Amino acid sequence: MLAIELQSPSRVAGEVAAPQSLWFLLRLWLAAQPSTHGHAGWLRAEQLREQFPAARHPRMIVSRAFADLERWGVRAGWGTDRSRPLPLLRRQGRSRGPFWLAPGQAEQLQITLHGQAVDVRIVAQWLDCADDAERSVSPGSAAAVPAYWSAWSAARRDLLDGRLIIDGRRGALAGYRRAQAIAVDDYQEGLALLQQAIVWRRAGDADAAQGVLEQIDRRWRDSEAPAQAWLGAMSAIVRAWCAYARRELPAARRILAQARRESRWAALFQAHPRVVGEHANLLALIERSEALDEQRSQAERDRAATAAIAHYQQALASANEAESFDAAAAAASNLGWTLWLLRRCGLRAPALRSGSPLQWIGLSAAMAESHRIAAGVWNTIYLLRVVRDGGGMQERPAWAEFRRWPVLSPEEFAAAIAPVRWDGLPAQWCALAQRECERVERGELQVDALQRANLLLELAWYEAHQGNADAAAVSAQRLRRRLRELAPSDRSFFRQALRRLPE
C-alpha cells in the first residue's frame, strides 16, 4: 500500500510530495473510482492544462508526474487504448493524454487526512474539482434547462471579461463544462463543447481545442437535427482555426472549402451571422499570411491583400449585425493591424483607403470599453506597435539615435482617431505596456506564449525609448527566456527585434 497524507505539507510514502505530481496522481485515482460521476476512467490532457493554465510547458508537468509515479511504484499509462501493455506505450505524444491508472493500482493507494481514511467526496473537495452543478441538478430534472442556461450565461460573461481558464471551478472553460454536465439533450451538450473548443483556441492551445472537437464528432450528428446544423459548421471552422494555429494554411483552407461544400451547411455560410463572421475572420487571416509571404509574386500578394481586407470588413459587418460586440471589436482590431502591415510591405489594395490603421485600432478599444468587455490583448499589442510605427530597423543603434525615433503621443493618437473616443487612453504608452505585463504576471490577464512575448517586446522597447536602460535590459532578458516557448519562425522575429534595441 502507498500511504498518502493530504494534510499540508502533503506527503507520499512519508516524503513531502511535489504538489503538481500529487494532484496528477489523485486525479487519476479519482477518475478510476466507479462512484465518480461524469468520469470516463481517465484524466484528459485539457483538464491538466485547465488546472495549471500558467504552466509554460504542460508536458514538463506530465514528465515530472510520471517520474514521481515511477518512484512511488505506481503504474499508469496514457492514450485511449487501455488494453495496450504499459511497456509498449510510445513516449512520443504522451502529454496529449488521456492518462489512467493501470488495473489494480487505485486499490493500492491509502489516502488519509489528519491520519483518518478519506473517501471519494473528501478527495474531490481537496482537489477542488467537485462540481456543484453536477451535485445539485441532474440532467433529467425540471430545473435542468434554466440551470444549463444560467451556467452558460456565467461562462459567457467570463469569456467577455477575458477570464478564460482560471482553475477547475472558475473561468469560462469551467463554466461551459458545468453547462455540459447538466445538458438535457445532445444539442446542448454539443453547444457547450463547441464553446470549450473556442475557449481553448483563444487560449492558444490548438491541441486541447482539437481534443474537444473530437468529442463533438463522437456525440453530435447535425444531420439528425437540421435546425441546429450551424453547430457542425462552427465546429469545422474551429477545426480550421486549429490548423491555422499550427501554421498549416493549406489544411485550414481545405477544411473551410470542404465545409462550404457540405449541402446542409451551404446556406449557413451565406446567412448565419456567427458562421459568416467566424469564416470571414479566418479567411482574412489566411489571406493576410499569403499577402505577407515574400516567396509569392507581387500579383498574388496584392490579390491576397485585397481579399484579406474584404474578409475583415465582412467579419466586422456580420458581428455588428448580430450585436456580437466582442467579435466586432476583434474584427476592427485585425482590420487596423492588417492595413498597417500591408502598408509597410508596400502592398496595394483598393480597400486601403477605408480608414487608417489607428482609427480601426482605436475603434476596437472604444467598442470594448463601451460594451464592458475585456479589451483584446492583441489590440493592445497592435496599438503599442503602430503608434511607434514599428520602430527603427537599424541593429544595435546608439541610445541617442534610438530615443529620437518618433512616437505618436496619446494626445496625438486621440486626435487621429476622432470622432471615435476612447476614455481609457493611457497617459504614457510605457505605462500601458508595464501594466499589461504586470497583469499577466499576477494571473489577471491570460495570454498565450506569443502574446506574452509581444507584450515583453513592447515593454522593453518603450523602456529603452524612455532611456531606462536597466529596466529595458531586464525586460529584454525576460523575453529571451521565453523564446523557447515559441514556434521557430516566431523566435526568429523576436531575436531580430531584440537586436534593434540599443545596448
Short mmCIF file of C-alpha atoms in Angstrom, two decimals:
data_model
loop_
_atom_site.label_atom_id
_atom_site.label_comp_id
_atom_site.label_asym_id
_atom_site.label_seq_id
_atom_site.Cartn_x
_atom_site.Cartn_y
_atom_site.Cartn_z
CA MET A 1 0.00 0.00 0.00
CA LEU A 2 1.14 3.53 -0.81
CA ALA A 3 0.41 5.95 2.04
CA ILE A 4 -0.76 9.44 1.03
CA GLU A 5 -1.38 12.09 3.70
CA LEU A 6 -3.27 15.15 2.49
CA GLN A 7 -2.55 17.37 5.48
CA SER A 8 -0.16 20.16 4.48
CA PRO A 9 2.61 19.60 3.64
CA SER A 10 1.15 16.65 1.76
CA ARG A 11 3.25 13.51 1.82
CA VAL A 12 3.57 10.34 -0.21
CA ALA A 13 5.32 7.39 1.44
CA GLY A 14 6.40 9.72 4.23
CA GLU A 15 8.09 12.26 1.96
CA VAL A 16 6.85 15.72 1.00
CA ALA A 17 5.33 15.39 -2.48
CA ALA A 18 5.55 17.78 -5.41
CA PRO A 19 2.08 19.43 -5.49
CA GLN A 20 1.60 19.00 -9.24
CA SER A 21 2.57 15.33 -9.17
CA LEU A 22 0.31 14.62 -6.20
CA TRP A 23 -2.58 16.40 -7.90
CA PHE A 24 -1.94 14.28 -11.02
CA LEU A 25 -1.94 11.03 -9.03
CA LEU A 26 -5.08 11.86 -7.09
CA ARG A 27 -6.95 12.89 -10.23
CA LEU A 28 -6.04 9.51 -11.76
CA TRP A 29 -7.27 7.81 -8.59
CA LEU A 30 -10.49 9.83 -8.62
CA ALA A 31 -11.13 9.01 -12.28
CA ALA A 32 -10.67 5.31 -11.52
CA GLN A 33 -13.42 5.27 -8.88
CA PRO A 34 -16.66 3.66 -10.11
CA SER A 35 -18.69 6.06 -7.96
CA THR A 36 -17.24 9.17 -9.58
CA HIS A 37 -19.97 10.78 -11.69
CA GLY A 38 -19.06 12.04 -15.12
CA HIS A 39 -15.57 10.50 -15.46
CA ALA A 40 -14.51 8.10 -18.21
CA GLY A 41 -11.86 6.39 -16.10
CA TRP A 42 -9.09 8.73 -17.19
CA LEU A 43 -7.75 12.25 -16.86
CA ARG A 44 -7.90 14.31 -20.05
CA ALA A 45 -4.98 16.50 -21.09
CA GLU A 46 -7.23 19.55 -21.23
CA GLN A 47 -8.16 19.02 -17.56
CA LEU A 48 -4.46 19.13 -16.73
CA ARG A 49 -3.99 22.32 -18.73
CA GLU A 50 -7.04 23.83 -17.07
CA GLN A 51 -5.62 23.17 -13.61
CA PHE A 52 -2.25 24.70 -14.48
CA PRO A 53 -3.03 27.40 -17.09
CA ALA A 54 0.12 29.39 -16.30
CA ALA A 55 2.47 26.46 -16.92
CA ARG A 56 4.95 27.20 -19.69
CA HIS A 57 5.12 23.59 -20.84
CA PRO A 58 2.35 21.19 -19.71
CA ARG A 59 4.46 18.32 -21.00
CA MET A 60 7.03 19.14 -18.30
CA ILE A 61 4.34 18.65 -15.65
CA VAL A 62 3.46 15.30 -17.23
CA SER A 63 7.10 14.19 -17.38
CA ARG A 64 7.70 15.13 -13.74
CA ALA A 65 4.48 13.43 -12.66
CA PHE A 66 5.30 10.15 -14.41
CA ALA A 67 8.80 10.22 -12.96
CA ASP A 68 7.33 10.63 -9.47
CA LEU A 69 4.75 7.90 -10.09
CA GLU A 70 7.53 5.52 -11.07
CA ARG A 71 9.47 6.44 -7.93
CA TRP A 72 6.36 5.80 -5.83
CA GLY A 73 5.79 2.46 -7.50
CA VAL A 74 2.52 3.49 -9.19
CA ARG A 75 1.84 2.09 -12.65
CA ALA A 76 -0.01 4.45 -15.02
CA GLY A 77 -0.49 4.81 -18.75
CA TRP A 78 -1.70 7.16 -21.43
CA GLY A 79 -3.70 7.07 -24.66
CA THR A 80 -7.17 5.76 -25.41
CA ASP A 81 -6.12 2.10 -25.80
CA ARG A 82 -6.03 0.89 -22.21
CA SER A 83 -5.52 -2.71 -23.28
CA ARG A 84 -2.02 -1.98 -24.56
CA PRO A 85 0.76 -3.17 -22.19
CA LEU A 86 2.46 -0.26 -20.44
CA PRO A 87 5.97 -1.09 -21.74
CA LEU A 88 4.65 -0.82 -25.32
CA LEU A 89 3.21 2.68 -24.92
CA ARG A 90 5.04 5.25 -27.03
CA ARG A 91 6.54 8.20 -25.15
CA GLN A 92 6.05 10.45 -28.17
CA GLY A 93 2.86 12.42 -27.69
CA ARG A 94 2.42 11.24 -24.09
CA SER A 95 1.50 14.74 -22.90
CA ARG A 96 -1.63 14.64 -25.10
CA GLY A 97 -3.17 12.01 -22.81
CA PRO A 98 -5.59 10.84 -21.69
CA PHE A 99 -3.96 9.41 -18.56
CA TRP A 100 -5.09 6.49 -16.42
CA LEU A 101 -4.06 4.11 -13.66
CA ALA A 102 -3.24 0.54 -14.55
CA PRO A 103 -5.70 -2.10 -13.29
CA GLY A 104 -5.43 -2.69 -9.55
CA GLN A 105 -3.36 0.42 -8.86
CA ALA A 106 -6.17 2.54 -7.39
CA GLU A 107 -6.70 -0.06 -4.65
CA GLN A 108 -3.05 0.27 -3.62
CA LEU A 109 -3.44 3.90 -2.52
CA GLN A 110 -4.17 4.55 1.16
CA ILE A 111 -5.32 8.17 1.37
CA THR A 112 -5.69 9.93 4.72
CA LEU A 113 -6.34 13.40 6.09
CA HIS A 114 -5.04 14.06 9.62
CA GLY A 115 -4.41 10.33 9.78
CA GLN A 116 -8.03 9.37 9.04
CA ALA A 117 -9.02 7.47 5.89
CA VAL A 118 -10.97 9.57 3.38
CA ASP A 119 -13.50 8.76 0.68
CA VAL A 120 -14.05 9.99 -2.87
CA ARG A 121 -16.00 13.04 -1.73
CA ILE A 122 -13.19 14.32 0.51
CA VAL A 123 -10.55 13.75 -2.15
CA ALA A 124 -12.67 15.61 -4.71
CA GLN A 125 -13.06 18.51 -2.28
CA TRP A 126 -9.32 18.53 -1.55
CA LEU A 127 -8.65 18.64 -5.29
CA ASP A 128 -11.26 21.41 -5.60
CA CYS A 129 -12.84 19.59 -8.53
CA ALA A 130 -16.22 18.64 -7.08
CA ASP A 131 -18.83 20.16 -9.38
CA ASP A 132 -21.66 21.96 -7.59
CA ALA A 133 -23.78 21.89 -10.72
CA GLU A 134 -23.43 18.12 -11.07
CA ARG A 135 -24.31 17.57 -7.41
CA SER A 136 -27.31 19.89 -7.29
CA VAL A 137 -29.00 19.35 -10.66
CA SER A 138 -29.47 16.13 -12.58
CA PRO A 139 -29.82 16.33 -16.37
CA GLY A 140 -33.36 14.97 -16.28
CA SER A 141 -34.73 17.36 -13.65
CA ALA A 142 -37.20 20.16 -14.33
CA ALA A 143 -34.57 22.71 -13.29
CA ALA A 144 -32.02 21.44 -15.76
CA VAL A 145 -32.83 23.80 -18.63
CA PRO A 146 -32.69 27.02 -16.55
CA ALA A 147 -29.58 25.72 -14.79
CA TYR A 148 -27.93 24.98 -18.13
CA TRP A 149 -28.51 28.47 -19.48
CA SER A 150 -27.51 30.01 -16.17
CA ALA A 151 -24.16 28.21 -16.34
CA TRP A 152 -23.88 29.19 -20.00
CA SER A 153 -24.56 32.86 -19.23
CA ALA A 154 -21.96 32.96 -16.45
CA ALA A 155 -19.39 31.31 -18.71
CA ARG A 156 -20.13 33.80 -21.48
CA ARG A 157 -19.56 36.67 -19.03
CA ASP A 158 -16.20 35.19 -18.07
CA LEU A 159 -15.34 34.87 -21.75
CA LEU A 160 -16.24 38.51 -22.41
CA ASP A 161 -14.17 39.59 -19.41
CA GLY A 162 -11.14 37.62 -20.60
CA ARG A 163 -11.29 35.06 -17.78
CA LEU A 164 -10.68 32.05 -20.00
CA ILE A 165 -9.13 29.43 -17.74
CA ILE A 166 -8.55 30.14 -14.06
CA ASP A 167 -8.82 26.70 -12.49
CA GLY A 168 -11.15 23.72 -12.43
CA ARG A 169 -14.04 25.70 -10.95
CA ARG A 170 -13.63 29.26 -12.22
CA GLY A 171 -13.36 30.83 -15.63
CA ALA A 172 -15.14 30.39 -18.95
CA LEU A 173 -13.88 26.86 -19.54
CA ALA A 174 -15.11 25.63 -16.16
CA GLY A 175 -18.47 27.33 -16.74
CA TYR A 176 -19.03 25.68 -20.10
CA ARG A 177 -18.05 22.35 -18.54
CA ARG A 178 -20.73 22.85 -15.88
CA ALA A 179 -23.24 23.56 -18.63
CA GLN A 180 -22.19 20.41 -20.47
CA ALA A 181 -22.62 18.30 -17.32
CA ILE A 182 -26.30 19.28 -16.96
CA ALA A 183 -27.25 19.40 -20.64
CA VAL A 184 -30.66 17.86 -21.28
CA ASP A 185 -30.00 16.80 -24.87
CA ASP A 186 -27.25 16.21 -27.41
CA TYR A 187 -27.57 19.70 -28.85
CA GLN A 188 -26.98 21.44 -25.52
CA GLU A 189 -24.02 19.18 -24.84
CA GLY A 190 -22.59 19.85 -28.30
CA LEU A 191 -23.08 23.59 -27.87
CA ALA A 192 -21.21 23.58 -24.56
CA LEU A 193 -18.41 21.52 -26.11
CA LEU A 194 -18.13 23.94 -29.02
CA GLN A 195 -17.68 26.83 -26.61
CA GLN A 196 -15.00 24.87 -24.75
CA ALA A 197 -13.13 24.39 -28.01
CA ILE A 198 -13.39 28.13 -28.70
CA VAL A 199 -12.02 28.92 -25.23
CA TRP A 200 -9.05 26.63 -25.83
CA ARG A 201 -8.49 28.20 -29.24
CA ARG A 202 -8.49 31.68 -27.74
CA ALA A 203 -6.10 30.48 -25.05
CA GLY A 204 -3.71 29.42 -27.79
CA ASP A 205 -3.94 25.67 -27.19
CA ALA A 206 -4.85 24.12 -30.54
CA ASP A 207 -4.25 20.55 -29.29
CA ALA A 208 -6.78 20.93 -26.48
CA ALA A 209 -9.29 22.55 -28.85
CA GLN A 210 -8.84 19.68 -31.29
CA GLY A 211 -9.46 17.19 -28.50
CA VAL A 212 -12.79 18.82 -27.66
CA LEU A 213 -13.79 18.88 -31.33
CA GLU A 214 -13.21 15.13 -31.45
CA GLN A 215 -15.69 14.77 -28.59
CA ILE A 216 -18.25 16.74 -30.63
CA ASP A 217 -17.67 14.45 -33.60
CA ARG A 218 -18.37 11.40 -31.44
CA ARG A 219 -21.51 12.79 -29.81
CA TRP A 220 -23.21 15.13 -32.28
CA ARG A 221 -24.78 14.45 -35.66
CA ASP A 222 -26.32 17.62 -37.07
CA SER A 223 -27.73 15.61 -39.97
CA GLU A 224 -30.23 14.33 -37.40
CA ALA A 225 -31.11 17.88 -36.27
CA PRO A 226 -31.15 20.16 -39.35
CA ALA A 227 -32.37 23.14 -37.32
CA GLN A 228 -29.10 23.15 -35.38
CA ALA A 229 -26.79 22.35 -38.28
CA TRP A 230 -24.85 25.55 -37.60
CA LEU A 231 -23.14 23.71 -34.73
CA GLY A 232 -21.45 21.38 -37.21
CA ALA A 233 -20.45 24.29 -39.44
CA MET A 234 -18.91 26.14 -36.49
CA SER A 235 -17.04 23.02 -35.41
CA ALA A 236 -15.50 22.82 -38.88
CA ILE A 237 -14.43 26.47 -38.66
CA VAL A 238 -12.81 25.94 -35.25
CA ARG A 239 -11.03 22.88 -36.65
CA ALA A 240 -9.69 25.09 -39.44
CA TRP A 241 -8.58 27.61 -36.79
CA CYS A 242 -6.55 24.85 -35.15
CA ALA A 243 -4.83 24.11 -38.46
CA TYR A 244 -4.10 27.81 -38.92
CA ALA A 245 -2.63 27.98 -35.40
CA ARG A 246 -0.24 25.19 -36.38
CA ARG A 247 0.79 27.26 -39.45
CA GLU A 248 -0.90 24.69 -41.72
CA LEU A 249 -2.51 27.20 -44.09
CA PRO A 250 -3.33 24.75 -46.93
CA ALA A 251 -5.04 22.45 -44.42
CA ALA A 252 -7.05 25.34 -42.99
CA ARG A 253 -8.19 26.34 -46.49
CA ARG A 254 -9.10 22.76 -47.33
CA ILE A 255 -11.20 22.33 -44.18
CA LEU A 256 -13.11 25.54 -44.91
CA ALA A 257 -13.65 24.60 -48.55
CA GLN A 258 -14.99 21.17 -47.59
CA ALA A 259 -17.32 22.75 -45.04
CA ARG A 260 -18.72 25.20 -47.60
CA ARG A 261 -19.42 22.31 -49.99
CA GLU A 262 -21.50 20.43 -47.40
CA SER A 263 -25.08 20.76 -48.63
CA ARG A 264 -26.51 21.02 -45.10
CA TRP A 265 -24.14 23.93 -44.31
CA ALA A 266 -24.08 25.85 -47.60
CA ALA A 267 -26.83 28.29 -46.64
CA LEU A 268 -25.24 28.88 -43.23
CA PHE A 269 -22.05 30.19 -44.82
CA GLN A 270 -24.21 32.73 -46.63
CA ALA A 271 -26.63 33.87 -43.94
CA HIS A 272 -25.88 32.66 -40.38
CA PRO A 273 -24.22 35.68 -38.67
CA ARG A 274 -21.85 33.72 -36.46
CA VAL A 275 -20.82 31.27 -39.15
CA VAL A 276 -20.36 34.08 -41.70
CA GLY A 277 -18.34 36.19 -39.27
CA GLU A 278 -16.01 33.46 -37.99
CA HIS A 279 -15.50 32.12 -41.52
CA ALA A 280 -14.65 35.58 -42.87
CA ASN A 281 -12.30 36.31 -39.96
CA LEU A 282 -10.32 33.12 -40.51
CA LEU A 283 -10.21 33.57 -44.28
CA ALA A 284 -8.85 37.07 -43.70
CA LEU A 285 -6.03 35.70 -41.55
CA ILE A 286 -5.14 33.12 -44.19
CA GLU A 287 -5.18 35.72 -46.97
CA ARG A 288 -3.10 38.10 -44.86
CA SER A 289 -0.48 35.41 -44.31
CA GLU A 290 -0.27 34.84 -48.05
CA ALA A 291 -0.09 38.59 -48.73
CA LEU A 292 2.91 38.84 -46.41
CA ASP A 293 4.65 35.82 -47.97
CA GLU A 294 7.64 37.23 -49.86
CA GLN A 295 8.00 33.98 -51.80
CA ARG A 296 4.83 34.78 -53.75
CA SER A 297 4.58 37.01 -56.80
CA GLN A 298 3.59 40.65 -56.42
CA ALA A 299 0.29 39.98 -58.20
CA GLU A 300 -0.54 37.11 -55.82
CA ARG A 301 0.31 39.22 -52.80
CA ASP A 302 -1.79 42.16 -53.99
CA ARG A 303 -4.74 39.84 -54.63
CA ALA A 304 -4.41 38.30 -51.17
CA ALA A 305 -4.14 41.76 -49.58
CA THR A 306 -7.36 42.90 -51.24
CA ALA A 307 -9.13 39.69 -50.19
CA ALA A 308 -7.93 39.98 -46.58
CA ILE A 309 -9.34 43.49 -46.21
CA ALA A 310 -12.65 42.47 -47.80
CA HIS A 311 -12.99 39.48 -45.46
CA TYR A 312 -12.26 41.59 -42.37
CA GLN A 313 -14.87 44.13 -43.44
CA GLN A 314 -17.38 41.30 -43.86
CA ALA A 315 -16.50 39.91 -40.42
CA LEU A 316 -16.95 43.35 -38.85
CA ALA A 317 -20.33 43.92 -40.51
CA SER A 318 -21.58 40.44 -39.61
CA ALA A 319 -20.56 40.81 -35.97
CA ASN A 320 -22.28 44.17 -35.65
CA GLU A 321 -25.44 42.86 -37.33
CA ALA A 322 -25.55 40.08 -34.75
CA GLU A 323 -24.71 42.56 -31.95
CA SER A 324 -21.73 40.39 -31.03
CA PHE A 325 -19.52 43.25 -29.98
CA ASP A 326 -16.57 41.17 -28.78
CA ALA A 327 -16.32 39.71 -32.28
CA ALA A 328 -16.81 43.18 -33.78
CA ALA A 329 -14.01 44.64 -31.65
CA ALA A 330 -11.70 41.80 -32.71
CA ALA A 331 -12.52 42.34 -36.39
CA ALA A 332 -11.88 46.09 -36.14
CA SER A 333 -8.56 45.42 -34.40
CA ASN A 334 -7.46 42.94 -37.05
CA LEU A 335 -8.53 45.29 -39.81
CA GLY A 336 -6.37 48.09 -38.44
CA TRP A 337 -3.37 45.85 -37.89
CA THR A 338 -3.66 44.37 -41.37
CA LEU A 339 -3.87 47.79 -43.02
CA TRP A 340 -0.68 48.79 -41.21
CA LEU A 341 1.17 45.59 -42.15
CA LEU A 342 0.19 45.84 -45.80
CA ARG A 343 1.24 49.48 -45.97
CA ARG A 344 4.66 48.63 -44.50
CA CYS A 345 5.10 45.92 -47.10
CA GLY A 346 4.19 48.26 -49.96
CA LEU A 347 1.19 46.18 -50.99
CA ARG A 348 -1.63 47.73 -52.97
CA ALA A 349 -5.28 47.08 -52.25
CA PRO A 350 -8.27 49.28 -53.12
CA ALA A 351 -9.72 48.88 -49.63
CA LEU A 352 -6.65 50.50 -48.07
CA ARG A 353 -8.45 53.84 -48.48
CA SER A 354 -11.11 52.73 -45.99
CA GLY A 355 -9.90 54.38 -42.78
CA SER A 356 -6.47 54.48 -41.18
CA PRO A 357 -4.94 51.69 -39.08
CA LEU A 358 -5.09 53.87 -35.98
CA GLN A 359 -8.79 54.59 -36.46
CA TRP A 360 -9.68 50.90 -36.60
CA ILE A 361 -7.47 50.04 -33.60
CA GLY A 362 -8.98 52.95 -31.67
CA LEU A 363 -12.48 51.80 -32.63
CA SER A 364 -11.73 48.35 -31.24
CA ALA A 365 -10.61 49.79 -27.89
CA ALA A 366 -13.64 52.09 -27.76
CA MET A 367 -16.07 49.24 -28.54
CA ALA A 368 -14.60 47.09 -25.79
CA GLU A 369 -14.90 49.98 -23.37
CA SER A 370 -18.46 50.96 -24.27
CA HIS A 371 -19.77 47.38 -24.17
CA ARG A 372 -17.87 46.47 -20.98
CA ILE A 373 -15.89 43.63 -22.45
CA ALA A 374 -12.21 42.87 -21.98
CA ALA A 375 -10.00 44.79 -24.36
CA GLY A 376 -8.22 42.31 -26.60
CA VAL A 377 -4.58 41.61 -25.78
CA TRP A 378 -3.76 41.71 -29.47
CA ASN A 379 -5.32 45.14 -29.84
CA THR A 380 -3.07 46.46 -27.07
CA ILE A 381 -0.05 44.98 -28.83
CA TYR A 382 -1.14 46.42 -32.18
CA LEU A 383 -1.69 49.84 -30.62
CA LEU A 384 1.73 49.93 -28.96
CA ARG A 385 3.48 48.90 -32.16
CA VAL A 386 1.58 51.10 -34.59
CA VAL A 387 1.96 54.35 -32.63
CA ARG A 388 5.74 53.84 -32.88
CA ASP A 389 5.39 52.72 -36.49
CA GLY A 390 7.26 49.53 -35.67
CA GLY A 391 10.45 51.32 -34.63
CA GLY A 392 13.72 51.68 -36.49
CA MET A 393 15.32 48.86 -38.46
CA GLN A 394 18.95 49.52 -37.52
CA GLU A 395 20.62 46.90 -35.36
CA ARG A 396 22.24 48.00 -32.10
CA PRO A 397 21.53 51.70 -32.58
CA ALA A 398 23.14 54.29 -30.35
CA TRP A 399 20.97 55.32 -27.42
CA ALA A 400 20.58 58.91 -28.59
CA GLU A 401 19.57 57.84 -32.06
CA PHE A 402 17.12 55.23 -30.75
CA ARG A 403 15.41 57.73 -28.45
CA ARG A 404 14.92 60.19 -31.31
CA TRP A 405 12.61 57.74 -33.07
CA PRO A 406 9.20 59.47 -33.41
CA VAL A 407 6.35 58.02 -31.38
CA LEU A 408 2.79 59.29 -31.60
CA SER A 409 1.77 60.66 -28.20
CA PRO A 410 -1.52 59.62 -26.56
CA GLU A 411 -2.88 63.09 -27.30
CA GLU A 412 -1.94 62.80 -30.97
CA PHE A 413 -3.49 59.33 -31.07
CA ALA A 414 -6.75 60.69 -29.65
CA ALA A 415 -6.84 63.35 -32.37
CA ALA A 416 -6.06 60.79 -35.07
CA ILE A 417 -9.00 58.52 -34.19
CA ALA A 418 -11.61 61.29 -33.81
CA PRO A 419 -14.59 61.25 -33.76
CA VAL A 420 -14.07 57.85 -32.10
CA ARG A 421 -13.42 58.41 -28.40
CA TRP A 422 -11.57 56.08 -26.05
CA ASP A 423 -11.78 57.24 -22.43
CA GLY A 424 -9.30 54.61 -21.24
CA LEU A 425 -6.42 56.17 -23.16
CA PRO A 426 -3.26 55.92 -21.00
CA ALA A 427 -1.10 58.91 -20.10
CA GLN A 428 2.02 57.09 -21.37
CA TRP A 429 2.49 54.12 -23.67
CA CYS A 430 5.21 52.64 -21.48
CA ALA A 431 2.82 52.64 -18.53
CA LEU A 432 0.28 50.71 -20.61
CA ALA A 433 2.86 48.07 -21.57
CA GLN A 434 4.05 47.79 -17.97
CA ARG A 435 0.51 47.48 -16.62
CA GLU A 436 -0.39 44.69 -19.05
CA CYS A 437 2.80 42.75 -18.30
CA GLU A 438 2.14 43.05 -14.57
CA ARG A 439 -1.42 41.79 -15.06
CA VAL A 440 -0.02 38.77 -16.89
CA GLU A 441 2.43 38.05 -14.06
CA ARG A 442 -0.37 38.28 -11.47
CA GLY A 443 -2.56 35.94 -13.50
CA GLU A 444 -5.21 38.62 -14.10
CA LEU A 445 -4.64 38.62 -17.85
CA GLN A 446 -4.47 35.27 -19.61
CA VAL A 447 -2.28 35.20 -22.67
CA ASP A 448 -0.60 32.61 -24.84
CA ALA A 449 3.15 32.42 -25.37
CA LEU A 450 3.14 34.60 -28.47
CA GLN A 451 1.08 37.34 -26.83
CA ARG A 452 3.33 37.32 -23.75
CA ALA A 453 6.42 37.66 -25.93
CA ASN A 454 4.91 40.58 -27.81
CA LEU A 455 3.98 42.39 -24.60
CA LEU A 456 7.51 41.94 -23.26
CA LEU A 457 8.95 43.26 -26.52
CA GLU A 458 6.79 46.38 -26.33
CA LEU A 459 7.73 46.94 -22.70
CA ALA A 460 11.45 46.62 -23.47
CA TRP A 461 11.14 48.95 -26.46
CA TYR A 462 9.30 51.71 -24.59
CA GLU A 463 11.57 51.45 -21.55
CA ALA A 464 14.54 51.88 -23.86
CA HIS A 465 12.84 54.79 -25.61
CA GLN A 466 12.42 56.49 -22.23
CA GLY A 467 16.12 55.97 -21.56
CA ASN A 468 15.61 53.44 -18.77
CA ALA A 469 18.47 51.14 -19.77
CA ASP A 470 18.34 48.88 -16.70
CA ALA A 471 14.61 48.21 -16.95
CA ALA A 472 14.85 47.63 -20.71
CA ALA A 473 17.65 45.11 -20.19
CA VAL A 474 15.58 43.21 -17.63
CA SER A 475 12.53 43.09 -19.92
CA ALA A 476 14.66 42.02 -22.88
CA GLN A 477 16.16 39.20 -20.81
CA ARG A 478 12.69 38.07 -19.72
CA LEU A 479 11.74 37.91 -23.39
CA ARG A 480 14.85 35.89 -24.29
CA ARG A 481 13.97 33.31 -21.65
CA ARG A 482 10.54 32.92 -23.23
CA LEU A 483 11.71 32.35 -26.79
CA ARG A 484 11.86 28.58 -26.48
CA GLU A 485 8.08 28.55 -25.96
CA LEU A 486 7.54 29.92 -29.48
CA ALA A 487 7.44 28.40 -32.94
CA PRO A 488 10.81 28.64 -34.77
CA SER A 489 9.50 31.27 -37.19
CA ASP A 490 8.33 33.43 -34.29
CA ARG A 491 11.65 33.08 -32.48
CA SER A 492 13.42 34.50 -35.50
CA PHE A 493 11.21 37.60 -35.45
CA PHE A 494 11.86 38.34 -31.79
CA ARG A 495 15.59 37.73 -31.99
CA GLN A 496 15.71 40.24 -34.81
CA ALA A 497 13.59 42.71 -32.84
CA LEU A 498 15.86 42.39 -29.81
CA ARG A 499 18.87 43.22 -31.97
CA ARG A 500 17.18 46.53 -32.85
CA LEU A 501 17.28 47.67 -29.23
CA PRO A 502 20.24 49.79 -28.06
CA GLU A 503 22.93 48.22 -25.89
#
